[in-house]
JSON list of C-alpha atoms in Angstrom, two decimals:
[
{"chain": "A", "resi": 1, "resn": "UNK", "atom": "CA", "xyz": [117.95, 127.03, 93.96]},
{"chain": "A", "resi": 2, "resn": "UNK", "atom": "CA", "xyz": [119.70, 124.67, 91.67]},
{"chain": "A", "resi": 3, "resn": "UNK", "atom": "CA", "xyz": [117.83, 125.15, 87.28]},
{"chain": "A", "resi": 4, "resn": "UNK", "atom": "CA", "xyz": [116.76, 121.26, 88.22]},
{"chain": "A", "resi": 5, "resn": "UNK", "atom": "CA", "xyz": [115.01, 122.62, 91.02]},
{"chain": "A", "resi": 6, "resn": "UNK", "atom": "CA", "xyz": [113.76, 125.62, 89.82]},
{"chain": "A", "resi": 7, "resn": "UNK", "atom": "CA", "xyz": [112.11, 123.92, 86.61]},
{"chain": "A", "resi": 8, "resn": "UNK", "atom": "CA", "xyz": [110.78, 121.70, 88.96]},
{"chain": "A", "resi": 9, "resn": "UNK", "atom": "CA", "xyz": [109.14, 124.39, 90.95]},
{"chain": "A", "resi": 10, "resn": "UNK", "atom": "CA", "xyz": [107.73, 126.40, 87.92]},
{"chain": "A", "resi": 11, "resn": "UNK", "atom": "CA", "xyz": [105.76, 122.71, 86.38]},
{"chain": "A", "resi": 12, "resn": "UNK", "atom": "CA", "xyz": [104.33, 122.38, 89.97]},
{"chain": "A", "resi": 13, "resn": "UNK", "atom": "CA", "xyz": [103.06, 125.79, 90.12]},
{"chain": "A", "resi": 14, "resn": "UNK", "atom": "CA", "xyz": [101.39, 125.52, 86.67]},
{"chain": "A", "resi": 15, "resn": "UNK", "atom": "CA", "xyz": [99.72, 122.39, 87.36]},
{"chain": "A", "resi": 16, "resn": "UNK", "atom": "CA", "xyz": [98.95, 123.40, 90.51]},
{"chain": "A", "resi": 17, "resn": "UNK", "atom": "CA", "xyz": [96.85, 126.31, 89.23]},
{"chain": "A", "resi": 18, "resn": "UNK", "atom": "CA", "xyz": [95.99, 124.68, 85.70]},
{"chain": "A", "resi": 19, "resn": "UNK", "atom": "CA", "xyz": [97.87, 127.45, 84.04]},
{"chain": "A", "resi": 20, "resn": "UNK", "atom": "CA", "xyz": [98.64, 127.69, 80.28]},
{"chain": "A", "resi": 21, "resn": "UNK", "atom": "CA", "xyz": [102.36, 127.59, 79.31]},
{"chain": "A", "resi": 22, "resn": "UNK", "atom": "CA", "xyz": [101.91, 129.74, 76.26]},
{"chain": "A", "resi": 23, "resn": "UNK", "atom": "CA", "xyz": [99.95, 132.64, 77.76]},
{"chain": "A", "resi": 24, "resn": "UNK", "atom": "CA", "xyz": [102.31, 132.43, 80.64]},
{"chain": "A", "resi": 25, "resn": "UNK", "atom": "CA", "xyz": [104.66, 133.21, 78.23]},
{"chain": "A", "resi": 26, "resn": "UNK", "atom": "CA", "xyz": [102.61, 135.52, 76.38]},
{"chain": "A", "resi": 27, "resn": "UNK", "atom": "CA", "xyz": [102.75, 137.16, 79.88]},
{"chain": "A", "resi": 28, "resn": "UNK", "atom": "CA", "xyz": [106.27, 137.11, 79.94]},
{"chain": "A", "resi": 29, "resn": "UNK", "atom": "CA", "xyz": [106.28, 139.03, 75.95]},
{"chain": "A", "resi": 30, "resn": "UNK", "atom": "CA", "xyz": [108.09, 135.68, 74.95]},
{"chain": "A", "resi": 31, "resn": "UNK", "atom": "CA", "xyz": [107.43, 133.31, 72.13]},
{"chain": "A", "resi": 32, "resn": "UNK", "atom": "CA", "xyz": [104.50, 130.89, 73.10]},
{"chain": "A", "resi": 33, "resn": "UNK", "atom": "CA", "xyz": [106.97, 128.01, 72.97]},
{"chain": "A", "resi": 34, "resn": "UNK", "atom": "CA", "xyz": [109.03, 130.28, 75.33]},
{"chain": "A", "resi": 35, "resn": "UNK", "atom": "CA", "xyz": [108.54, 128.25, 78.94]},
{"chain": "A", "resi": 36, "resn": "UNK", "atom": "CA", "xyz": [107.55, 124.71, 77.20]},
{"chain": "A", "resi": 37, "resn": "UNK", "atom": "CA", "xyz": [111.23, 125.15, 75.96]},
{"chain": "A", "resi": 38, "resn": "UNK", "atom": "CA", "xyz": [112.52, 125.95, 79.53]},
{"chain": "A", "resi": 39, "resn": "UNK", "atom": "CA", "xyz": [110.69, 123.09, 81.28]},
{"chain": "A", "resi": 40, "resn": "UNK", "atom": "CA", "xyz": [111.39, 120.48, 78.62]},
{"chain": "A", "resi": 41, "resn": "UNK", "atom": "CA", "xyz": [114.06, 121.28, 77.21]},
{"chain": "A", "resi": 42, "resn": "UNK", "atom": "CA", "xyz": [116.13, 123.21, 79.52]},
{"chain": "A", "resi": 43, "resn": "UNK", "atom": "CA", "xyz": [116.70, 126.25, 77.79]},
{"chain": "A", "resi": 44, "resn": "UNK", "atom": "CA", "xyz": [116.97, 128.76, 78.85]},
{"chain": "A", "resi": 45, "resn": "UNK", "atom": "CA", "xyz": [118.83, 127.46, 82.12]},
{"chain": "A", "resi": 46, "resn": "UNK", "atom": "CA", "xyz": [117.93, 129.57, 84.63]},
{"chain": "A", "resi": 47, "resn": "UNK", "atom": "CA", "xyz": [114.67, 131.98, 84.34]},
{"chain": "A", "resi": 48, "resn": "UNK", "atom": "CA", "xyz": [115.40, 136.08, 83.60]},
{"chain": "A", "resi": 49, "resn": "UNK", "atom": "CA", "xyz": [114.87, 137.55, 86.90]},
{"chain": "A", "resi": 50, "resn": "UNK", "atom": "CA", "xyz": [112.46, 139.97, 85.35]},
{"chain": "A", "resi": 51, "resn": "UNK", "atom": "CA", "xyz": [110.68, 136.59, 83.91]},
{"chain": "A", "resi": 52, "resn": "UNK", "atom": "CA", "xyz": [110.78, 134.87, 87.51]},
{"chain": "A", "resi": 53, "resn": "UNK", "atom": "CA", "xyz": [109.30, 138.17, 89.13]},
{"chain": "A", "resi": 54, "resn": "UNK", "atom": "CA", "xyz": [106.35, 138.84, 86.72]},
{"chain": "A", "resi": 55, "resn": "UNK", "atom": "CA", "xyz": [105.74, 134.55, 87.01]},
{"chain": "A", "resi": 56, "resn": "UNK", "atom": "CA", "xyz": [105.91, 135.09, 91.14]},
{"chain": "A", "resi": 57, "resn": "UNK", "atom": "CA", "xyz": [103.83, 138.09, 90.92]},
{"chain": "A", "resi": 58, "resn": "UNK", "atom": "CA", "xyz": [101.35, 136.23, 88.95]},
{"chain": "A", "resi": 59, "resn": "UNK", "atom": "CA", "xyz": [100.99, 133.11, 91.09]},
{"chain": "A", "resi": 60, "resn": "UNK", "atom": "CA", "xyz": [101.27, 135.14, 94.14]},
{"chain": "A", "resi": 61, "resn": "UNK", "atom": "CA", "xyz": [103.86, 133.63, 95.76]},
{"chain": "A", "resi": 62, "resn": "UNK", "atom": "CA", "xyz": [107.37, 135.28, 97.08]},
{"chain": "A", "resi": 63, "resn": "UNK", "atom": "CA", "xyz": [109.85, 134.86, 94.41]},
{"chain": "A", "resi": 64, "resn": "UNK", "atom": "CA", "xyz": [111.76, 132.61, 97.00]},
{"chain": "A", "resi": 65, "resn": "UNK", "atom": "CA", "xyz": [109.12, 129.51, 95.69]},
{"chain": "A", "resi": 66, "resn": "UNK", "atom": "CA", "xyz": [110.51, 129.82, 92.10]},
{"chain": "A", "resi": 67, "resn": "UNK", "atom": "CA", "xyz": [114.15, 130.14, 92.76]},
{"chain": "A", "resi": 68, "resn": "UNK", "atom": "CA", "xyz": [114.75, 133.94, 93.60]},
{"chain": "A", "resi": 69, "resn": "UNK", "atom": "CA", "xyz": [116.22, 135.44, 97.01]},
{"chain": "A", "resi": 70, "resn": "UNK", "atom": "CA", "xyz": [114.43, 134.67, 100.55]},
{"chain": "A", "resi": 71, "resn": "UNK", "atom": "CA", "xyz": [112.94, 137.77, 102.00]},
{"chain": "A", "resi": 72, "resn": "UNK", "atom": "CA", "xyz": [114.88, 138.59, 105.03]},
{"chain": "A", "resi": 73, "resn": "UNK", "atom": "CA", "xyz": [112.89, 137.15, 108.70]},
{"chain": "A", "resi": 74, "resn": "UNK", "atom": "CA", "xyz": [109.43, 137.30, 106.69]},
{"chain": "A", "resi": 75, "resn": "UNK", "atom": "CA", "xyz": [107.42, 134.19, 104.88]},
{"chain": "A", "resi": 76, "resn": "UNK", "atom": "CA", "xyz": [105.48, 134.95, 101.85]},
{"chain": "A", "resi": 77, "resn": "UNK", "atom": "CA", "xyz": [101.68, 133.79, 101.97]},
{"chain": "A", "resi": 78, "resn": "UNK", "atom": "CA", "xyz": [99.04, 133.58, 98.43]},
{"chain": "A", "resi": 79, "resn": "UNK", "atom": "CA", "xyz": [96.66, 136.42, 98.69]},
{"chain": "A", "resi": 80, "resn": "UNK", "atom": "CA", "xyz": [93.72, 135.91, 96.45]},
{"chain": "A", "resi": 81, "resn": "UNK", "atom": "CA", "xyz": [91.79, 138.48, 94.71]},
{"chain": "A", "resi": 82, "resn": "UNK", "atom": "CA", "xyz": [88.67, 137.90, 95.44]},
{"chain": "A", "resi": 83, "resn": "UNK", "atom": "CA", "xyz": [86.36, 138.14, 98.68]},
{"chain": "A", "resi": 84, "resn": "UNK", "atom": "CA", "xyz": [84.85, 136.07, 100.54]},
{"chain": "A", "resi": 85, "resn": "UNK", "atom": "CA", "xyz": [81.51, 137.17, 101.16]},
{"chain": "A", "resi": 86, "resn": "UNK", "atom": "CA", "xyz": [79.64, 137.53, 104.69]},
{"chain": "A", "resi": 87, "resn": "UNK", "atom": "CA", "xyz": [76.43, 138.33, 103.24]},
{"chain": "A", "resi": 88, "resn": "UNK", "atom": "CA", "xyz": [74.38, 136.57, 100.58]},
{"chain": "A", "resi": 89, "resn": "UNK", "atom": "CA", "xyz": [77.65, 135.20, 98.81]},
{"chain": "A", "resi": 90, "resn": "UNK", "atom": "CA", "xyz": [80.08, 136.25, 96.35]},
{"chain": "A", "resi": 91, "resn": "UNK", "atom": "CA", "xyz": [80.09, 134.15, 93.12]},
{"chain": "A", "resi": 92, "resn": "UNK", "atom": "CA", "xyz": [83.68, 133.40, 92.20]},
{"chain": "A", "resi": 93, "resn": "UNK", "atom": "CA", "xyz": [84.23, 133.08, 88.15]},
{"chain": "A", "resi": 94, "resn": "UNK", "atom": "CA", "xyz": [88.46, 132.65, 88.90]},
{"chain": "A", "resi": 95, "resn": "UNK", "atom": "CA", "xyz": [90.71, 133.69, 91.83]},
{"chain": "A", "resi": 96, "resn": "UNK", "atom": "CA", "xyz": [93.00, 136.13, 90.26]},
{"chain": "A", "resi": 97, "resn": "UNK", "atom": "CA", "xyz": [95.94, 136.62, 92.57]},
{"chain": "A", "resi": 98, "resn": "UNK", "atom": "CA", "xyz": [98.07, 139.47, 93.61]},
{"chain": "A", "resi": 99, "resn": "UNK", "atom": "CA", "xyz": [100.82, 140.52, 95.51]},
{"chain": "A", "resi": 100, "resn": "UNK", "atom": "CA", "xyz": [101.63, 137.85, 98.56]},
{"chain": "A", "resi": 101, "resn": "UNK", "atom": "CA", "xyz": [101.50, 138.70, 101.82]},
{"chain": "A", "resi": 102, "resn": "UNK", "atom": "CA", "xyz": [103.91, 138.58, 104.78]},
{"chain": "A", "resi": 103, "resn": "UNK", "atom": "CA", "xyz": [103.96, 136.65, 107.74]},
{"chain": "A", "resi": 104, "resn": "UNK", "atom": "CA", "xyz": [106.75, 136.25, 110.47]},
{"chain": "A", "resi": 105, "resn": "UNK", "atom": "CA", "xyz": [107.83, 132.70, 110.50]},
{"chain": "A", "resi": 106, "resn": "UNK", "atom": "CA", "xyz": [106.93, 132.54, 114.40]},
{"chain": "A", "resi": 107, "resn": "UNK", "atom": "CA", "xyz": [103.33, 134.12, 113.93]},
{"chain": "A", "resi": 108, "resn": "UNK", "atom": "CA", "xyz": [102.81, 131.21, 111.48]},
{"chain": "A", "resi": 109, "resn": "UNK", "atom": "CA", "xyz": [104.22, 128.70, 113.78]},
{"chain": "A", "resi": 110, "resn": "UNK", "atom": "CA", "xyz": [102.22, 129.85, 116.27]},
{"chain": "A", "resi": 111, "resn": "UNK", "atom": "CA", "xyz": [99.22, 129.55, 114.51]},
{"chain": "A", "resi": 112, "resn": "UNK", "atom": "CA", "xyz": [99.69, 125.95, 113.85]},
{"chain": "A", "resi": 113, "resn": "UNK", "atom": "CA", "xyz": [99.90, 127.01, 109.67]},
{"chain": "A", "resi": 114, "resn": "UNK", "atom": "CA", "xyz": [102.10, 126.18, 106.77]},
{"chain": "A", "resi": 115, "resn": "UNK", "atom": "CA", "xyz": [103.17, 128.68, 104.38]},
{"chain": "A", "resi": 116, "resn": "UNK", "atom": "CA", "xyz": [102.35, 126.99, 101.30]},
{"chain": "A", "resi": 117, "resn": "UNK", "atom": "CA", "xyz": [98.84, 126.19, 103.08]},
{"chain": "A", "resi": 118, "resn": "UNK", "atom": "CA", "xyz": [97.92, 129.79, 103.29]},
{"chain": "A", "resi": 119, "resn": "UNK", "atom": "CA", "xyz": [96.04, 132.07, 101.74]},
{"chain": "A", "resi": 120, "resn": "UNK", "atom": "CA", "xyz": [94.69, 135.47, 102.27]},
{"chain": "A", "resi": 121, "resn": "UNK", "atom": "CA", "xyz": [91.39, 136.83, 101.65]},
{"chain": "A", "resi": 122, "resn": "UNK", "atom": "CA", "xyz": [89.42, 140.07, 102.23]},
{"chain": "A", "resi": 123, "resn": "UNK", "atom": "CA", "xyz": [86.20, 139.99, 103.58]},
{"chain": "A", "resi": 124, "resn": "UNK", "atom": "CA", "xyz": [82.84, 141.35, 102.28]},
{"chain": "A", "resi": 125, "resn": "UNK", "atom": "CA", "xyz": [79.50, 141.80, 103.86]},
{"chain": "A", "resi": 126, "resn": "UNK", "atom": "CA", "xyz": [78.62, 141.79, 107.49]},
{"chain": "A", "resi": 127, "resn": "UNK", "atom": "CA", "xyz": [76.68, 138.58, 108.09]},
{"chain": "A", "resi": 128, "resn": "UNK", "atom": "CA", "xyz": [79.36, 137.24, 110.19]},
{"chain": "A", "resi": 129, "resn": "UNK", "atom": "CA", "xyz": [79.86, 140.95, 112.37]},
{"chain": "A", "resi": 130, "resn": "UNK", "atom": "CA", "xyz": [81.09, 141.55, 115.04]},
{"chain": "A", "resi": 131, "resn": "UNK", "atom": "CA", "xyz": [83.74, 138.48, 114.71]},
{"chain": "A", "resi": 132, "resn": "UNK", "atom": "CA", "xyz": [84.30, 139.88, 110.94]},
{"chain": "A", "resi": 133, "resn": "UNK", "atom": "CA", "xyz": [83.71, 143.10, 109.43]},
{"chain": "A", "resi": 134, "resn": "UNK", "atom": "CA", "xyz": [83.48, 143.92, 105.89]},
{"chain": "A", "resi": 135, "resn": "UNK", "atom": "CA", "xyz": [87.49, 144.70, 104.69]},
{"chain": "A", "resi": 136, "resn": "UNK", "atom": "CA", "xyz": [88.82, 142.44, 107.03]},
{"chain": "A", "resi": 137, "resn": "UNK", "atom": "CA", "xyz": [91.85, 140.25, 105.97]},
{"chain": "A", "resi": 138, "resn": "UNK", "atom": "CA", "xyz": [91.54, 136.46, 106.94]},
{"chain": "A", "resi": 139, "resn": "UNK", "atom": "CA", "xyz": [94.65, 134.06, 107.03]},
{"chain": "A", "resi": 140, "resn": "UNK", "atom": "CA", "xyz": [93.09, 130.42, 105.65]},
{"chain": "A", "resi": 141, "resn": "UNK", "atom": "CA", "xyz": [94.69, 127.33, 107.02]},
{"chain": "A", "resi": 142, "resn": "UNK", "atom": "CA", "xyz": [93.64, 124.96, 103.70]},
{"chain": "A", "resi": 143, "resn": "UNK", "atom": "CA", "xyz": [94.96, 122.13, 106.09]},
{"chain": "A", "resi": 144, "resn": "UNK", "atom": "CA", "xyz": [92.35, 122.37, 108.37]},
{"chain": "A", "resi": 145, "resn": "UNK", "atom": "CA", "xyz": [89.01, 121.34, 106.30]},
{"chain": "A", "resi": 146, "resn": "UNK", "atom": "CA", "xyz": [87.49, 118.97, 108.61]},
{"chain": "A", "resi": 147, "resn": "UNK", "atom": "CA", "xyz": [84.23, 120.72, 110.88]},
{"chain": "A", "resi": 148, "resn": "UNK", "atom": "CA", "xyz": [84.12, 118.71, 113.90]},
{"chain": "A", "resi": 149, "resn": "UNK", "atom": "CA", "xyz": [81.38, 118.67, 116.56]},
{"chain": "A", "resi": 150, "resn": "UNK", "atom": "CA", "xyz": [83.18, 121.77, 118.27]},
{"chain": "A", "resi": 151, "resn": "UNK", "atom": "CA", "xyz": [83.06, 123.87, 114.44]},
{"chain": "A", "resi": 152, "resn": "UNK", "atom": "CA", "xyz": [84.73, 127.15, 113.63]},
{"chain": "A", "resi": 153, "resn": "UNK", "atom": "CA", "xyz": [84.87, 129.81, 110.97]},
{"chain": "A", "resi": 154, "resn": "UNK", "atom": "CA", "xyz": [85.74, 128.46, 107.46]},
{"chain": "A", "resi": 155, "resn": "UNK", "atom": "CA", "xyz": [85.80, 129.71, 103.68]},
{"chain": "A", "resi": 156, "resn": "UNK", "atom": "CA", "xyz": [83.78, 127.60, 102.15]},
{"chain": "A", "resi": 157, "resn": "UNK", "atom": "CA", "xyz": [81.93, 127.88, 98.61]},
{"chain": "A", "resi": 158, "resn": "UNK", "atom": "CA", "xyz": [78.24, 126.85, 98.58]},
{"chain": "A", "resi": 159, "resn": "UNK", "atom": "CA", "xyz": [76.09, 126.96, 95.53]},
{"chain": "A", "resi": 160, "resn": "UNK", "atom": "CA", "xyz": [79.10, 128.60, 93.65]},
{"chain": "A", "resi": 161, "resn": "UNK", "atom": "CA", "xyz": [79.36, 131.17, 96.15]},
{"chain": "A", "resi": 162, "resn": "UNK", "atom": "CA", "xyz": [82.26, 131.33, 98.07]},
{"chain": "A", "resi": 163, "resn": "UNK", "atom": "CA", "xyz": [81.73, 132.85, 101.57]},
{"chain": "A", "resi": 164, "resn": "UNK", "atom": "CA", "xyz": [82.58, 132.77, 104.87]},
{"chain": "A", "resi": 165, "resn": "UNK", "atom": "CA", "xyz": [80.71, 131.57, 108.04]},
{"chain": "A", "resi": 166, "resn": "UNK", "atom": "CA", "xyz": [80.49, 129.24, 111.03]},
{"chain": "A", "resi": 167, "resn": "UNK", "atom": "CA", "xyz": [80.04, 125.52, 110.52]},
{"chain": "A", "resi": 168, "resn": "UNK", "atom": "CA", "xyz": [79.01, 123.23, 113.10]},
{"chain": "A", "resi": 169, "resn": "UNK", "atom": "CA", "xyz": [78.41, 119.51, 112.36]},
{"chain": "A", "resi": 170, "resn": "UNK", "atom": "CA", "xyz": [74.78, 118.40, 113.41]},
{"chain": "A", "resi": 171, "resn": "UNK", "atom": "CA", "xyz": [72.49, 116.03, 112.67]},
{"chain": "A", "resi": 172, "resn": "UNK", "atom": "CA", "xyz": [71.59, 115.62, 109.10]},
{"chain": "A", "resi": 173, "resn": "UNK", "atom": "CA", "xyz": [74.38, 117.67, 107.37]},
{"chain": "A", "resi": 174, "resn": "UNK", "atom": "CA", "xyz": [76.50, 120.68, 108.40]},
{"chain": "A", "resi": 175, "resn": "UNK", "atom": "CA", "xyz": [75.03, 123.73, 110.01]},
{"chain": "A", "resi": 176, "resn": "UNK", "atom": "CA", "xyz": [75.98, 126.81, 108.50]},
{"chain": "A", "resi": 177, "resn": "UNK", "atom": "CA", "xyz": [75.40, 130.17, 110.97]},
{"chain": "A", "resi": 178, "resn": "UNK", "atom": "CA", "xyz": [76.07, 133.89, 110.58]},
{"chain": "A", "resi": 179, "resn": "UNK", "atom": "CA", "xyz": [77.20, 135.69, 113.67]},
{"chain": "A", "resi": 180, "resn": "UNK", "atom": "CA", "xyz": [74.81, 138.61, 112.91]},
{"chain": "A", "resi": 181, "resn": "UNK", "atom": "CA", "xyz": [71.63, 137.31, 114.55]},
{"chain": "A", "resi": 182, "resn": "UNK", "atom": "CA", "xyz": [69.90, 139.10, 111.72]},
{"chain": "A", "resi": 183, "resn": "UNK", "atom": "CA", "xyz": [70.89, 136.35, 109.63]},
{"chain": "A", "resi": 184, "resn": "UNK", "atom": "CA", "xyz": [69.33, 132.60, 110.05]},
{"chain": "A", "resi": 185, "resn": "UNK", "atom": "CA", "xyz": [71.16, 129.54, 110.12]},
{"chain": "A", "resi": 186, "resn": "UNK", "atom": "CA", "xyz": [70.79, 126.63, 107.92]},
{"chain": "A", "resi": 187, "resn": "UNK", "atom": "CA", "xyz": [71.82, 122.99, 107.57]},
{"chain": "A", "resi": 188, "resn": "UNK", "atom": "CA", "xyz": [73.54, 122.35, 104.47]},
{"chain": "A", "resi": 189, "resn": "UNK", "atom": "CA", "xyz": [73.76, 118.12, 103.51]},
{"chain": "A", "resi": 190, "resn": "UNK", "atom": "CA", "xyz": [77.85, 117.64, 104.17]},
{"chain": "A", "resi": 191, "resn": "UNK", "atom": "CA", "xyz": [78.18, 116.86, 100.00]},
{"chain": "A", "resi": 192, "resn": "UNK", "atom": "CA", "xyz": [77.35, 119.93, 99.16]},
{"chain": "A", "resi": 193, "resn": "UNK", "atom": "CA", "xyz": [79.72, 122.30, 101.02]},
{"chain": "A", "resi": 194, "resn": "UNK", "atom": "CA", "xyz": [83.04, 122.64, 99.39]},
{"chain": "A", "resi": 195, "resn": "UNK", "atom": "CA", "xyz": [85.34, 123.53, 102.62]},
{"chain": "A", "resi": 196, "resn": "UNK", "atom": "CA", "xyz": [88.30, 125.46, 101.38]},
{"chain": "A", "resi": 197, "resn": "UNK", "atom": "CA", "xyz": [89.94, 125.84, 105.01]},
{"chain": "A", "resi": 198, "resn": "UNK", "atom": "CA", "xyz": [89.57, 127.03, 108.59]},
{"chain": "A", "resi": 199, "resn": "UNK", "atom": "CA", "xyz": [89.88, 130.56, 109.25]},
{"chain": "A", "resi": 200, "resn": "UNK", "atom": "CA", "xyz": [93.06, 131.11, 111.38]},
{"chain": "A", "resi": 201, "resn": "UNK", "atom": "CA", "xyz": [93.54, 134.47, 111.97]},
{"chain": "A", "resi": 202, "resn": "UNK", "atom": "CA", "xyz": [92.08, 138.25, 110.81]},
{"chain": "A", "resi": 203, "resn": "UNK", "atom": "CA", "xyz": [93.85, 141.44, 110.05]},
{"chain": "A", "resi": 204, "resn": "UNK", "atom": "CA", "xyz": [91.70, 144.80, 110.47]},
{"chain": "A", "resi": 205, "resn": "UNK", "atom": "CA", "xyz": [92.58, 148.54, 110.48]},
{"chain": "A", "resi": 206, "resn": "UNK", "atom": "CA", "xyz": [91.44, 150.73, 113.20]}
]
């Protein structure tokens, strides 16, 4: 990646995530004028590699997204810090992220999801058992935010919980069901869901 294209890539990925160029660079133990410097100005011209890394490992992304080597056959996805409840709801202050995840290029393809429309998230709870378990890793297609008549399982946040559950559309609003029978559906009016994305595939150990 060319220092044009990498400076591009850094300002997208702080506004993007509303980040703060002087704690980023805080982050990075540089001046607090450190990375305004770099995007504005230019200088430095490329980023440190130790820089990029700690700024990749931040966002969450591979280090391929801000200008460092591809990983060989695999494509990075964001994995959030944070769950996505299947009980009552998790309420979500900020969604720290960690390390990304890896996908093979075909799985993703085959899935009908783009990389940089991908996140993972980890499961908590057990309203929507046996289809997820509490710990289970879900792949989120944020393409895919519409809930037709036919529904699916989406991350949604509701009240200023973010969970995960079956929508349907029906009349009135959008119906929002657990998979546990022990837990009762609702109808939610459509305004008031905040659909993050379709659910498109779960990892769980056995």
């Amino acid at each position: 990646m060319d220092p044009e294209a990498q400076r591009a890539a850094l300002a997208a990925m702080v506004a993007e995530n509303g980040a703060s160029l002087s704690e980023l660079s805080r982050l990075l133990g540089r001046n607090l004028a450190y990375l305004q410097q770099y995007l504005m100005r230019g200088t430095p011209r490329l980023l440190a590699e130790a820089d990029r890394a700690l700024l990749a490992r931040y966002f969450g992304v591979a280090e391929a997204r801000l200008g460092g080597p591809e990983a060989a056959g695999m494509v990075a996805v964001a994995r959030l810090d944070v769950g996505a409840s299947a009980g009552p709801g998790g309420l979500v202050e900020g969604e720290a992220r960690r390390r990304p995840g890896s996908f093979a290029p075909e799985l993703l393809r085959a899935l009908g999801v783009r990389a940089e429309a991908a996140s993972l998230i980890r499961v908590r709870g057990d309203s929507m058992a046996p289809t997820l378990e509490d710990g289970d890793e879900i792949l989120v297609d944020r393409d895919r935010r519409r809930v037709d008549g036919r529904g699916g399982v989406f991350v949604v946040r509701l009240d200023g919980e973010l969970m995960v559950k079956r929508l349907r559309a029906s009349v009135g609003g959008i119906e929002v069901i657990s998979d546990n029978p022990a837990w009762e559906a609702r109808i939610v009016p459509a305004r008031a869901l905040d659909v993050i994305g379709r659910v498109a595939w779960l990892g769980r150990a056995i």
